[in-house]
Structure formats: C-alpha cells, structure tokens
Coordinates of C-alpha atoms and ligand atoms in Angstrom, one line a residue:
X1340 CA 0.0 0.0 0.0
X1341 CA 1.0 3.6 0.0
X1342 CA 3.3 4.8 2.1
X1343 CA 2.3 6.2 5.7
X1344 CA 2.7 10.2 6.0
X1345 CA 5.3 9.5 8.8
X1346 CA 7.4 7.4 6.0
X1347 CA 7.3 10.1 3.7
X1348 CA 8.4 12.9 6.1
X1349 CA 11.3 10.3 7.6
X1350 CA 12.4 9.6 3.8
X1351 CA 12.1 13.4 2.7
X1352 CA 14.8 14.5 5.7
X1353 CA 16.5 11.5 5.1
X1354 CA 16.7 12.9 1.7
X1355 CA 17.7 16.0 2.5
X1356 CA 20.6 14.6 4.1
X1357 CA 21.7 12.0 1.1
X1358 CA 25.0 14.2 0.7
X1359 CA 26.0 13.7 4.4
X1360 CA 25.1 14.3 7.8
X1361 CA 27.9 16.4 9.8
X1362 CA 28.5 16.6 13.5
X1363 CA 26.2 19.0 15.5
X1364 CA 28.8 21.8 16.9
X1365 CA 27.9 25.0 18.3
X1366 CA 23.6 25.0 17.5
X1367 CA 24.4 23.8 13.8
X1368 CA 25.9 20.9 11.4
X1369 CA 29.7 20.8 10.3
X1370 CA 31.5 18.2 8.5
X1371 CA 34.7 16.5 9.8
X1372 CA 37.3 18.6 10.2
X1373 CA 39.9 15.4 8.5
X1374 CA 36.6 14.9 5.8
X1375 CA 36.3 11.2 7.3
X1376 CA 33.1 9.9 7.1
X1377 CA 31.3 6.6 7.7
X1378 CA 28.1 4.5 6.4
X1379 CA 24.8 3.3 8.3
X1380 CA 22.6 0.2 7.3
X1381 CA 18.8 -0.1 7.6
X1382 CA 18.9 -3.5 9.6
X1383 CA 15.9 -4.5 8.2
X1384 CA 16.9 -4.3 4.3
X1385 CA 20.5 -4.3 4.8
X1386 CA 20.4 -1.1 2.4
X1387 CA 22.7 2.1 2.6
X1388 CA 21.1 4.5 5.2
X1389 CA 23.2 7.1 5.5
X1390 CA 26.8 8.7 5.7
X1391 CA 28.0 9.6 8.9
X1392 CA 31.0 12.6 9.8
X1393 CA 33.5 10.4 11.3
X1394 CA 35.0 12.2 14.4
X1395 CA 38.2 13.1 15.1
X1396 CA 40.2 14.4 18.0
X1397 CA 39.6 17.9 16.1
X1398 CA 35.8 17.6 16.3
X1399 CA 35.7 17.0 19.8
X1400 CA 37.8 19.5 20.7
X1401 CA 35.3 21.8 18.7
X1402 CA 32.3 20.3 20.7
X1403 CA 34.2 20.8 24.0
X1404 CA 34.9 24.4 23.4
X1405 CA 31.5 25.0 22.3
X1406 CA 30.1 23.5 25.3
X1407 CA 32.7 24.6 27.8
X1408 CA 31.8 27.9 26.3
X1409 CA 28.0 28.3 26.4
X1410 CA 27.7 26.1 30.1
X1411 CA 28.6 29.3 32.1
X1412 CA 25.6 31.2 31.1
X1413 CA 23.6 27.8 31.1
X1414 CA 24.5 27.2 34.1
X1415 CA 23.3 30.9 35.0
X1416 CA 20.3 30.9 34.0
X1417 CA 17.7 30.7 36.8
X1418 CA 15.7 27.4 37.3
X1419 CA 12.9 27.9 35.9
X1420 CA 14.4 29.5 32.6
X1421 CA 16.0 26.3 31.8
X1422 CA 13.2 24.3 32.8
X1423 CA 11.0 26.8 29.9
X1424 CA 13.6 25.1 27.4
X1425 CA 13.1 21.9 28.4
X1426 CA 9.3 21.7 28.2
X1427 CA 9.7 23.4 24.8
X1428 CA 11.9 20.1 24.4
X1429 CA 9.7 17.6 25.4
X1430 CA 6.8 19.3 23.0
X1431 CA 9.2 19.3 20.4
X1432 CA 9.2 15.4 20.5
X1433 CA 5.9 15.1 21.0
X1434 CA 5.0 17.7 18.2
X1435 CA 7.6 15.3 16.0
X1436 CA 6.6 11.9 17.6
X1437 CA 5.7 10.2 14.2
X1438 CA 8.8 11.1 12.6
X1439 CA 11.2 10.2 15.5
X1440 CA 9.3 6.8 16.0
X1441 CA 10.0 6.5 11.6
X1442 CA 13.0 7.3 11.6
X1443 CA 14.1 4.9 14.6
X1444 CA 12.6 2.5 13.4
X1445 CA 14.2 2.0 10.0
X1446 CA 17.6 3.1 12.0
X1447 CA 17.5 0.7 14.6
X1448 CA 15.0 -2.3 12.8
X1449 CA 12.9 -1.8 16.1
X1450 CA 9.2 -2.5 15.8
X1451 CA 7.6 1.4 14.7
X1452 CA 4.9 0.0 17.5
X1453 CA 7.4 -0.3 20.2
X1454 CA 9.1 3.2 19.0
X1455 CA 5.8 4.8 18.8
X1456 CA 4.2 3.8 22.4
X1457 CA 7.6 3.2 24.0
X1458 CA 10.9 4.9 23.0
X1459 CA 9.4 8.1 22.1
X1460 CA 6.5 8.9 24.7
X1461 CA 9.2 7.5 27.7
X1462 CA 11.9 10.3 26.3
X1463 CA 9.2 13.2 26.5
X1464 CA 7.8 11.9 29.9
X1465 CA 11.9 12.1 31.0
X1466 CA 12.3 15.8 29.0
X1467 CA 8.9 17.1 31.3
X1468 CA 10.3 15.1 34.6
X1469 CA 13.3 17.1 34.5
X1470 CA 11.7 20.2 33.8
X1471 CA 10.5 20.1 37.2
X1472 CA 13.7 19.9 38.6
X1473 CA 15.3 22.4 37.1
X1474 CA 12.0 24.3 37.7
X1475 CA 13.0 24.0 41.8
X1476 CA 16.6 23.6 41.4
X1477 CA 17.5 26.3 43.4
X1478 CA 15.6 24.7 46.9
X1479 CA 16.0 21.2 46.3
X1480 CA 19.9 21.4 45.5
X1481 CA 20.7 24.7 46.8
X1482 CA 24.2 23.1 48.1
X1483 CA 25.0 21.9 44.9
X1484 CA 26.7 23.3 41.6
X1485 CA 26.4 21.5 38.0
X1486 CA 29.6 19.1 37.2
X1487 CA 30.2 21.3 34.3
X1488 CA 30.5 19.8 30.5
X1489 CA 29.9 16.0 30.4
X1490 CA 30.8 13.8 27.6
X1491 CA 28.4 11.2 26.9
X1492 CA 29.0 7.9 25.1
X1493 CA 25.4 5.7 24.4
X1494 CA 24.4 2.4 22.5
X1495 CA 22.2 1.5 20.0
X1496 CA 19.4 -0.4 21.7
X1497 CA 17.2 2.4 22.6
X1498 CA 19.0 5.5 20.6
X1499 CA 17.0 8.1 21.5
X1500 CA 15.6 7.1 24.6
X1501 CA 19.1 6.7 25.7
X1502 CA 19.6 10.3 24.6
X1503 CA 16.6 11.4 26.7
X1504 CA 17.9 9.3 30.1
X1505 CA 21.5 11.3 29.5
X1506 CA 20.5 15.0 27.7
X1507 CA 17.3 16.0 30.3
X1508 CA 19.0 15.2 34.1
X1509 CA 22.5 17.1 32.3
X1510 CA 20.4 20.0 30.5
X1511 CA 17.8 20.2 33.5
X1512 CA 20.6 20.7 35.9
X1513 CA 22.9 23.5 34.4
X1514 CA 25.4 20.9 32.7
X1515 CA 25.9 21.2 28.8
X1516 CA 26.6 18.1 26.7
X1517 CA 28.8 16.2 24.0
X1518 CA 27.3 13.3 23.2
X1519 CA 28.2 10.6 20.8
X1520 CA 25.2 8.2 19.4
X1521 CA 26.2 4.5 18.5
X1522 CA 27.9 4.1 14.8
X1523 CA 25.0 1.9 14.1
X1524 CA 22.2 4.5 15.2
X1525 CA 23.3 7.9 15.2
X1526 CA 19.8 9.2 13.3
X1527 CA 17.3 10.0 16.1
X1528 CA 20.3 12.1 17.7
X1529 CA 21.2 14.3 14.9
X1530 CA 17.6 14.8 14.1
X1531 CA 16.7 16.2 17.8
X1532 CA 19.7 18.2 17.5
X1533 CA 17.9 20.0 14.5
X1534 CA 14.4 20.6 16.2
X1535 CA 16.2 21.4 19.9
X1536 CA 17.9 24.2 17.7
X1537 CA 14.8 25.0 16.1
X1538 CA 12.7 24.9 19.7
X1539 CA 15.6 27.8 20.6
X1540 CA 17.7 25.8 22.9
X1541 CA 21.0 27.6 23.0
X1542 CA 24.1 26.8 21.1
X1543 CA 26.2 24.8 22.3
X1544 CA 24.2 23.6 24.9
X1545 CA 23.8 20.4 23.2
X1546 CA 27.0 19.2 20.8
X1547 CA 26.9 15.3 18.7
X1548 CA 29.5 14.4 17.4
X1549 CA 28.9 11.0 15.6
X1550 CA 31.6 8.6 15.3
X1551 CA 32.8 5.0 16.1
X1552 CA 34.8 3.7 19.7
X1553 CA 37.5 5.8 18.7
X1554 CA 35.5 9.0 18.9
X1555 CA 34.1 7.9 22.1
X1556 CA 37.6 7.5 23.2
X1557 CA 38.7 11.2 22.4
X1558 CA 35.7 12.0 24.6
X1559 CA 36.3 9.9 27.5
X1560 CA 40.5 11.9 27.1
X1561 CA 39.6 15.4 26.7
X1562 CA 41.4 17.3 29.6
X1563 CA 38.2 19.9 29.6
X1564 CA 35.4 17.6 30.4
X1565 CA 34.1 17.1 34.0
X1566 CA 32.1 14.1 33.9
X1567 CA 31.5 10.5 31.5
X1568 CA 27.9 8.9 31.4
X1569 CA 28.5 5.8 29.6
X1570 CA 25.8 3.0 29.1
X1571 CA 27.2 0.2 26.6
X1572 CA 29.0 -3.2 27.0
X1573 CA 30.7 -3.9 30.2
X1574 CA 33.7 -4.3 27.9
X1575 CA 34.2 -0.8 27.1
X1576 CA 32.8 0.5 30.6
X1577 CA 36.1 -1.4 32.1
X1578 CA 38.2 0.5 29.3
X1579 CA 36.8 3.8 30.2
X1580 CA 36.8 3.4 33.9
X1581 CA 40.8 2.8 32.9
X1582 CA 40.7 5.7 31.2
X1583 CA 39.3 8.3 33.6
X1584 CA 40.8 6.7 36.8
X1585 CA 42.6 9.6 38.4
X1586 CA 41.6 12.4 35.6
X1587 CA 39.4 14.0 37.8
X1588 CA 36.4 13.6 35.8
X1589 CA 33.5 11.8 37.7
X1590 CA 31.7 8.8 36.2
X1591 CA 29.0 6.5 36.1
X1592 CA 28.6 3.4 34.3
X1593 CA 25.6 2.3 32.9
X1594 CA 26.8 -1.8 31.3
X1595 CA 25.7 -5.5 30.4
X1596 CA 23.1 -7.7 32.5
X1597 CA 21.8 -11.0 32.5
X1598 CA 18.9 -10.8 34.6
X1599 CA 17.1 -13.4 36.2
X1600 CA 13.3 -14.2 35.3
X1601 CA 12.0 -16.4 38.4
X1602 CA 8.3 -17.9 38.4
X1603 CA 7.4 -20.1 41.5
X1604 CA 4.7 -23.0 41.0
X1605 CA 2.1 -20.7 42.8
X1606 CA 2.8 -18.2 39.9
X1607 CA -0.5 -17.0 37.6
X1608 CA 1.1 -19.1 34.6
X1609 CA -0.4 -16.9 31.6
X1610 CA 0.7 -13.5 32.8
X1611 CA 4.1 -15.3 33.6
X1612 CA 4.3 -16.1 29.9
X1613 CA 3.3 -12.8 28.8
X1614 CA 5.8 -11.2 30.9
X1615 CA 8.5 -13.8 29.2
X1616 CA 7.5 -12.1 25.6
X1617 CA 7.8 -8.6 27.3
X1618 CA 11.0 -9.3 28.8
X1619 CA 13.1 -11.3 26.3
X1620 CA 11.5 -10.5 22.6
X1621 CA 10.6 -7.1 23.5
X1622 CA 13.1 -5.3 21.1
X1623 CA 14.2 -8.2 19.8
X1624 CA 16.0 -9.4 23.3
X1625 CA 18.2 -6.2 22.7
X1626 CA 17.9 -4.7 26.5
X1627 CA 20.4 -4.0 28.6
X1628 CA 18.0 -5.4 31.6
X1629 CA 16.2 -8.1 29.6
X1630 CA 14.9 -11.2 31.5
X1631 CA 16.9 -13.5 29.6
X1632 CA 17.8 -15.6 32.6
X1633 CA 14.4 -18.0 32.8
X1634 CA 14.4 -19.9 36.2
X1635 CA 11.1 -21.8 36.6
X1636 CA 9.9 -23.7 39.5
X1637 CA 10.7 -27.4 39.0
X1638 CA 6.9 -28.5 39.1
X1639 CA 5.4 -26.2 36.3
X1640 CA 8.8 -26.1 34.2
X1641 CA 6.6 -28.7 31.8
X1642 CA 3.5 -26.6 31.7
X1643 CA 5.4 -23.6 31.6
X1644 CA 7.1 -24.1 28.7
X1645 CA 4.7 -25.7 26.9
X1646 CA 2.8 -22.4 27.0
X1647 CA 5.6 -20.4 26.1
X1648 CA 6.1 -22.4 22.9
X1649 CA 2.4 -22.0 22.3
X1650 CA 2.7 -18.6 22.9
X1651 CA 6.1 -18.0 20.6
X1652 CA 4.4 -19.9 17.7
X1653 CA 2.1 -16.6 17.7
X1654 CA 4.9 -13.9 17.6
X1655 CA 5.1 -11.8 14.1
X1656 CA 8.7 -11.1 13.0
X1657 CA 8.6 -8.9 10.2
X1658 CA 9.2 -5.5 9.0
X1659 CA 9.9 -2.4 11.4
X1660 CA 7.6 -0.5 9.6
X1661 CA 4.4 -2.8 9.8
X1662 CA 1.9 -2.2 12.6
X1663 CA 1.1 -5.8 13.0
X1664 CA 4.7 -6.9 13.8
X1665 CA 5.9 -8.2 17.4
X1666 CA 9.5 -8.2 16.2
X1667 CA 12.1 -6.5 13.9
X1668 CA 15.2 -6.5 13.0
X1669 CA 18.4 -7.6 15.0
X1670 CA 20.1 -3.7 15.0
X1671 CA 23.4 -5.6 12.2
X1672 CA 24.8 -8.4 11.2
X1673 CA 27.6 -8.6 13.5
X1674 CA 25.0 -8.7 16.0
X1675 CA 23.3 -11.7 14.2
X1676 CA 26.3 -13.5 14.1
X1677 CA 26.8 -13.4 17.7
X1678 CA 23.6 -14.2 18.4
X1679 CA 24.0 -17.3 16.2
X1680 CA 27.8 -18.0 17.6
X1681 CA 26.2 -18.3 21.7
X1682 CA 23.3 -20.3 20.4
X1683 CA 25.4 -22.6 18.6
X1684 CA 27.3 -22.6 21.6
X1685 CA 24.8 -23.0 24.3
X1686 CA 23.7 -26.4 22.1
X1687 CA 26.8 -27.9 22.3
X1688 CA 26.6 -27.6 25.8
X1689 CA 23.4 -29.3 26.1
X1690 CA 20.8 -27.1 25.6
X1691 CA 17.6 -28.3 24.2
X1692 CA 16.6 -25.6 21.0
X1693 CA 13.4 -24.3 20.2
X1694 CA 12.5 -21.9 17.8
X1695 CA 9.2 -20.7 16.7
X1696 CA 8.2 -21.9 13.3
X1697 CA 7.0 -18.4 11.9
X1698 CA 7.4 -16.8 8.6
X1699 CA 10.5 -14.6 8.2
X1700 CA 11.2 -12.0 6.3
X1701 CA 14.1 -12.3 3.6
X1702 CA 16.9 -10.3 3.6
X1703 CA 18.0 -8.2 6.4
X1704 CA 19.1 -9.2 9.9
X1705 CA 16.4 -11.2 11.4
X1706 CA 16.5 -13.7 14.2
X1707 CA 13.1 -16.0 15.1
X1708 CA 11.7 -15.9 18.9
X1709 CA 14.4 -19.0 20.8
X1710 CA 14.2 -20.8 23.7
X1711 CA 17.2 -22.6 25.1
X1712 CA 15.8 -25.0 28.0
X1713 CA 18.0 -27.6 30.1
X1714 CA 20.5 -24.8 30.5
X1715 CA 23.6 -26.1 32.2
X1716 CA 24.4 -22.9 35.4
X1717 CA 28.1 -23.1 33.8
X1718 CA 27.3 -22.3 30.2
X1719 CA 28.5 -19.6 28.4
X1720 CA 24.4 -19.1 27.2
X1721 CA 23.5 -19.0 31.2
X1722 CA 26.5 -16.7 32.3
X1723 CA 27.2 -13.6 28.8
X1724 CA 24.9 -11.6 27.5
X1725 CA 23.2 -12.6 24.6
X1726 CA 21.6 -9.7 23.4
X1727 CA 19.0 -11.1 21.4
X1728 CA 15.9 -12.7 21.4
X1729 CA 16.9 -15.7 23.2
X1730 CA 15.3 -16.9 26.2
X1731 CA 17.3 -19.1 28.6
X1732 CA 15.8 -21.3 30.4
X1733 CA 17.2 -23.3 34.2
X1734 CA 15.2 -25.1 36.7
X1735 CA 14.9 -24.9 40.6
X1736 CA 13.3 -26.7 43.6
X1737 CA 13.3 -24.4 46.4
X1738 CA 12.8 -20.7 46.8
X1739 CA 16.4 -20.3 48.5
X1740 CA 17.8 -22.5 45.3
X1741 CA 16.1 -20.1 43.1
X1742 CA 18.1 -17.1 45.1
X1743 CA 21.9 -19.5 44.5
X1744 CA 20.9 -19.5 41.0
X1745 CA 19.7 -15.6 40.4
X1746 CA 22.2 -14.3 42.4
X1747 CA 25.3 -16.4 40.8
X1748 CA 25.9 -13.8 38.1
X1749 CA 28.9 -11.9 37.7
X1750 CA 25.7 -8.8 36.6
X1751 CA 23.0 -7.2 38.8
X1752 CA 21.3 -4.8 36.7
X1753 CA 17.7 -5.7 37.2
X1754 CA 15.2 -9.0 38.4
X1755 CA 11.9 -10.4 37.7
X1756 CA 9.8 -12.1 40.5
X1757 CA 6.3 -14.1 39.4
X1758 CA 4.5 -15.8 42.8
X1759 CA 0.6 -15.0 43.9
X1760 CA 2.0 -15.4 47.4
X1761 CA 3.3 -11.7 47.8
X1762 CA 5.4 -12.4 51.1
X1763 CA 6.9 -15.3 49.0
X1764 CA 7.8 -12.9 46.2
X1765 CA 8.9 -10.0 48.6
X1766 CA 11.3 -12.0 50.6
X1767 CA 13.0 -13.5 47.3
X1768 CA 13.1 -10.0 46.2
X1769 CA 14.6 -8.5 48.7
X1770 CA 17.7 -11.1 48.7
X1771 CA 18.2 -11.0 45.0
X1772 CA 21.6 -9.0 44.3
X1773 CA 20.1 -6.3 41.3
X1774 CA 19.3 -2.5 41.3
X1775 CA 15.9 -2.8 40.3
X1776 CA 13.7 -6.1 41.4
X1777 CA 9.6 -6.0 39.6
X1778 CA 7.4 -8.3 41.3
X1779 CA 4.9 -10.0 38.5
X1780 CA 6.3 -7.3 36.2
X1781 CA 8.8 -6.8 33.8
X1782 CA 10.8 -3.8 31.8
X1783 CA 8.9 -0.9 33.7
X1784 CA 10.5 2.3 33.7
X1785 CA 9.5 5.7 34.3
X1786 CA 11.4 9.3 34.6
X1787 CA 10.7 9.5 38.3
X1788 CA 12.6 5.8 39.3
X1789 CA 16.1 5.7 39.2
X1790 CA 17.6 3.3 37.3
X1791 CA 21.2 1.8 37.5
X1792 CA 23.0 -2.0 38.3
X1793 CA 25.4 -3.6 41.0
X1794 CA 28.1 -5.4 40.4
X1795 CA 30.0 -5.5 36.6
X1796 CA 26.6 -4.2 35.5
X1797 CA 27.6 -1.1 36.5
X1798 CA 27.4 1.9 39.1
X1799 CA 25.1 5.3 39.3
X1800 CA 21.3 5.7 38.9
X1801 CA 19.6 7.6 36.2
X1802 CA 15.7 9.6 36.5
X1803 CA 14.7 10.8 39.7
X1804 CA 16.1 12.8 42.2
X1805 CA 18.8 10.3 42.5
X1806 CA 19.7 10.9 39.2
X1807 CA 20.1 14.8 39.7
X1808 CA 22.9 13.8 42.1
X1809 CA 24.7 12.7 39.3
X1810 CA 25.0 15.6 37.3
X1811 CA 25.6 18.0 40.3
X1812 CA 28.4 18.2 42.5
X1813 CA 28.2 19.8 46.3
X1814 CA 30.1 23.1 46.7
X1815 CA 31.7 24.2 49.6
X1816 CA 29.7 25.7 52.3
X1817 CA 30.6 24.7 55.1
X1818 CA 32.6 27.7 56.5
X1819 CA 29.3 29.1 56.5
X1820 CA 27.3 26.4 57.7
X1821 CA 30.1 26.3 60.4
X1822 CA 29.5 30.1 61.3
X1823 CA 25.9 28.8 61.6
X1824 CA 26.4 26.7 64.7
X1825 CA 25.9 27.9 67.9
Ligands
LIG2116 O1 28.8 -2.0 22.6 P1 29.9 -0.9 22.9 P2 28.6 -2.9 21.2 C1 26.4 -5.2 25.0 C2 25.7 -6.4 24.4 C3 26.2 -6.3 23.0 C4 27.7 -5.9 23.2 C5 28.4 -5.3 22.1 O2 26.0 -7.6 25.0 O3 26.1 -7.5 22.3 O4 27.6 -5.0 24.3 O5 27.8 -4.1 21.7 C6 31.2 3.4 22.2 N1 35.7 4.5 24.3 N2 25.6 -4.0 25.1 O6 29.9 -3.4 20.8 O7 31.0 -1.1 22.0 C7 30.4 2.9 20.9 O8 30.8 3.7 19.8 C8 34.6 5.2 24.3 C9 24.9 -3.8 26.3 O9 27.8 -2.1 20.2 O10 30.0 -0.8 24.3 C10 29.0 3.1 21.3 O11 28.6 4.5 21.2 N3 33.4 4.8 23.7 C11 24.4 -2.4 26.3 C12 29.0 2.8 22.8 O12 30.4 2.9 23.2 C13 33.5 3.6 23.0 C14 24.0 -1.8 25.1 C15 28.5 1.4 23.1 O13 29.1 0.4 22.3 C16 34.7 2.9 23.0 C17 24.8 -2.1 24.0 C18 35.8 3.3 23.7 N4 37.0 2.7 23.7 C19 25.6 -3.2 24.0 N5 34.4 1.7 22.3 C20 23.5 -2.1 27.5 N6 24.0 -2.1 28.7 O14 22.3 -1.7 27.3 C21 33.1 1.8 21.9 N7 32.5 2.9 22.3

C-alpha cells in the first residue's frame, strides 16, 4: 500500500541529508574537520542509510569548546528559565513523535509500534520530569553546583531514549553536553539536534559528534570535560573506567546484565508467559535489563514451557515499519552472528533448542523468537549476555535454590519475581543482588525511578532525584554552615 505520511516525512529529511550528515557543533551541522566519514545500514533491508561525519580528535575539541563555552551562562540561568527550554523540548518530540518513532525504526530495525508507544512517549515523559527539577533547582539542591561539561558515550538499543535518560538530568541541571550516538544509530540524535535548535535551545548547549569507539575514546580523554555517562557493554565500561581513573572527571557506568526471570509454581502461569515475551523478545531481546535468565519452578517447568512455545508460535517477525509486527530486525549483522555463535554454543553444551516456526522476512538481519531450555548454570548461554531474542531457560526446587541460582551472576542490573503469594515474592526479592527487582512485572520504567545495576553491571542511577545527584556536585559551604552553629 501507499506509504504512511510518517514514512514520507522520515524519507524526505533522510533525503535532504543523502550528501552527508555532519557533526552538530555550536547549534548547527559541520563536517569532519579530516573529511572522514562513515556509512549506516537499515537492519531490516541491509540497504545504505546514511553517511555519517566520522569524528576526530579535532571535532571534539570543537564540541568541548562550544560547550565549555556556552555552560557558564547555562548554568546561569535561573531554574525555571532552563526548565521553559526543556518543556519546549519535550513538546518538540511530541510535536515530531511520528517522525522520531520512523525514523528509529528504520535506523535501529525496532518495531515502529514499540518506537511509537515506548521509546518516544518514555523520552518526552523524561524531558517534562526534568523540567521540574530544574524548575526547583534552586531549593532542592541549593548546596549543589552542575559538574560542568559531560561527555556522553550511548548504544544503539534504545537511541534516542538513551539520549533522553542522558540529555534531560544534564540540560535540567545547568550541565551542557557532548554526546556521541552509536555508529550503528546515530539518526534519532542528529535529528533532535535539529528541532532542539529550532525549539531555541542555546548553542552549544547540546553538541553530537557521531563517530565509532575511537571517537568515544577522544571524549572519554579530553582534559576539559568534568564528567563520562556511559551506558554500553561492560567491555568498554572497564576501558573507560581505565581511562578516567585519576583524571578527575567523575563517572557512572551504565553496562551488560543477565537478569534473572523467576516464576514459583504458585505463579498465575499466563501472565508469567506474557511477561517472558515482554522481557526477552521485547526489542528483539536487545535490552540491557532483559529477562533473559528464565528460572522456573521445578513442578510447572513442563507446563510452563509448553505455554511459552504455544505462545512464541504466535509472535510476528517482520518489518519495522508494519503495525502488525511483534519483532524486527536484529540492529546488524555482526549482532546476528553473535547471536547465532552463543546459540550454537549453548547447544553444544546441552541445551535443548526451540524456535518458533514463523514466517520470516528475507533479507536483512532477522533472528526468530528461541528458547534454550536444560541450561547447564556453567554455560556460556547461562553466564554472557546474549543480546537477542533468546530466552534461557534453568530449573529450581526451592525458593532459596532459586536465590543461588539468580544471584550467581557476575551482573545485577535488574530481576523479575512471578508468585501470587506476595510475602513469598517480597522475601525472594529482597535477597536477590540487582538495582531494580519487579514483582509479577517486567521492563517498567518511568522518569521519576532511578535506574542503575550492582556489580560489573555497573554503578550510578539515572531519573529521579537520584539521578540529579549525578549531574551535580556539592560546593563548599561549610565555613558558613560552620558560622551557623551555635
Ligand atoms: O557495545 P559498545 P557494542 C552489550 C551487548 C552487545 C555488546 C556489544 O552484549 O552484544 O555489548 O555491543 C562506544 N571509548 N551491550 O559493541 O562497543 C560505541 O561507539 C569510548 C549492552 O555495540 O560498548 C557506542 O557508542 N566509547 C548495552 C558505545 O560505546 C566507546 C547496550 C556502546 O558500544 C569505545 C549495547 C571506547 N573505547 C551493548 N568503544 C546495554 N547495557 O544496554 C566503543 N565505544
């Protein structure tokens, strides 16, 4: 059929940008200052996206001046000035919410349903949240200064809802930004750049520069920034704690996960299983918090997965761009291969396979709804992030066995608990080693909960007012608070 209006809008500024997208210095787009530039793939075709200014050590020099430069009188500003600019924010996404969730979705491969309800209307709610902070700034932190210019390094599961959880607390709070999308999905960035410029945020409040690790790298070295928000592999977390150990800079870390999914027998067995498609084939597996860790209660570990087959047999993989579809793309084809290596992998070891026996789309990267059950605890499949829509699937007996298991993980980033008895559910909860624990829910978020992992999964909470802290630092009053005493 035709195309929707949304399509047409995404293709025409796609179009408009078929010579190039530059860096966003300084409220407006430059090329590379060496000329370098890179290519972007629509996962779902496999077809040339777009070409992306590759960034150098020159660019982000640029982007640091520009932001070291405009964060004094940002940082001036009253409160509630800033928190005008970020409500003019947040309507600007919502204004543009059909042709962020497009565009997204042909960058990343995501479903344009998930990117329409989720991504999008979750990075508005986080622009208004933090409005209201910066709107009482000056009572709720009056102790506290912004860190100052803060580099920020994000992946490519959730692009621009990443952007949201990094840009609003840092904006809201007086801080002005560099930030470099993922190689693989730098789109949604560049295009909020160009309607925060045209909603009359400052320049150089806000600086991209696109780019691959090596970009991220010049960021994570420049002498002039104060702070690193990083959410990516735990790989590259290590590298950069490294990095900025001793520099000064202050840090949080924001890496991997292999969460544990637990449903006692006494759990309601159908809401279990539609909490399984929500936490492990919800963007194709690709979340940093996914339940991808399936521990069922030895006595309905036969019904149990016979319902999730049932239920997997029903999922639609398809295009990004179709309504109808429960799954897209994997985000590229290195991804797929991995994804194919650790299943390969997690057989040899033992694993029974099942994979849904659904149409799939040809071409592109696409990877069918799988469940590995009979797990062995020591298996590569049971201990490294997958990353993709592969559910993995252990037994237990006993409510304290079900803890051993969940809790031996080198991760804690989140948990899922499924009982009807809530004491049951609340003790386990409250022993499991994660920074966020839902009882008979999955993948919840909102602007006002802080979000963050234990262990190699990280350190430092973002939305809420503990995630203000991490863009502020406390300044020095205490020879007046001293002069205070009686
Ligand atoms: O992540 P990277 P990748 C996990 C997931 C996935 C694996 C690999 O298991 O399969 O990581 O993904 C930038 N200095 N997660 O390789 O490399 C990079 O350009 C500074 C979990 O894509 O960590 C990108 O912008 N920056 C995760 C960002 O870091 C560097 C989400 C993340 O990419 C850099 C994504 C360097 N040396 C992947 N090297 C989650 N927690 O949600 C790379 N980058």
């Amino acid at each position: 059929g035709p195309a929707p209006e949304a399509d047409i809008e995404a293709r025409t500024w796609l179009a408009r940008h078929a010579s190039g997208f530059g860096h966003f210095i300084n409220g407006t787009f430059v090329p590379s200052a060496s000329g370098r530039s890179f290519d972007t793939f629509e996962p779902a075709t496999g077809n040339l996206l777009a070409r992306l200014a590759s960034g150098d050590k020159a660019d982000v020099d640029n982007a640091v001046g520009a932001a070291r430069k405009a964060q004094t009188l940002w940082a001036k500003l009253p409160g509630h000035a800033r928190a005008r600019h970020l409500y003019a924010l947040a309507r600007t996404i919502q204004r543009h919410a059909r042709l962020i969730a497009v565009v997204e979705a042909i960058d990343n491969g995501k479903p344009i349903r998930e990117t329409r309800d989720i991504d999008v209307p979750l990075a508005a709610r986080h622009f208004y949240h933090h409005a209201g902070w910066a709107q009482i700034q000056e009572t709720e932190f009056a102790d506290h200064l912004p860190v100052g210019v803060v580099g920020q390094i994000i992946p490519w599961n959730f692009p621009f809802l990443m952007l949201a959880w990094k840009v609003a607390p840092a904006l809201a709070l007086g801080n002005t930004v560099v930030l470099k999308p993922a190689e693989f999905t730098s789109l949604t960035a560049l295009l909020f750049a160009e309607l925060a410029a045209t909603a009359g945020l400052p320049a150089g409040v806000l600086n991209i520069v696109t780019g691959e690790g090596e970009t991220g790298a010049h960021i994570v070295e420049h002498g002039d920034v104060d702070k690193i928000a990083f959410t990516g592999s735990t790989e590259v977390g290590r590298i950069i704690r490294e990095r900025t150990a001793g520099s000064g800079k202050s840090l949080t870390l924001e890496l991997g996960g292999k969460s544990p999914f637990i449903v006692f027998d006494d759990a309601d067995i159908d809401g279990a299983v539609e909490g399984v498609v929500d936490a492990i084939w919800f963007n194709q597996g690709q979340v940093c918090c996914a339940g991808s860790r399936l521990l069922v209660q030895e006595g309905i570990a036969d019904l149990f997965h016979k319902r999730l087959k049932r239920r997997m047999q029903t999922l639609r993989v398809g295009q990004p761009l179709d309504k109808c579809i429960d799954m897209g793309a994997i985000v590229a084809p290195v991804q797929l291969d991995r994804i194919e290596a650790l299943v390969k992998q997690g057989v040899a070891d033992g694993a029974a396979l099942h994979q849904a026996k659904i149409e799939m789309p040809k071409g592109g990267s696409f990877y069918p709804p799988t469940l590995l059950s009979g797990v062995q605890p020591t298996s590569i499949v049971a201990t490294e992030e997958i990353f993709g829509p592969v559910a993995v699937s252990m037994t237990f007996r006993t409510p304290e066995e079900a803890i051993q298991l969940a809790n031996h993980s080198r991760y804690g980033l989140a948990a899922s608990v499924w009982s009807e008895t809530i004491g049951l559910a609340l003790n386990v909860a409250a022993k499991l080693v994660a920074g966020v624990v839902w009882v008979n829910a999955t993948n919840l978020f909102d602007a006002s909960a802080g979000f963050g992992g234990k262990r190699e999964s990280g350190f430092g909470r973002e939305g809420g007012r503990e995630g203000c802290y991490e863009y502020l630092k406390p300044k020095a009053w205490l020879g007046r608070k001293l002069r205070a005493l009686p």
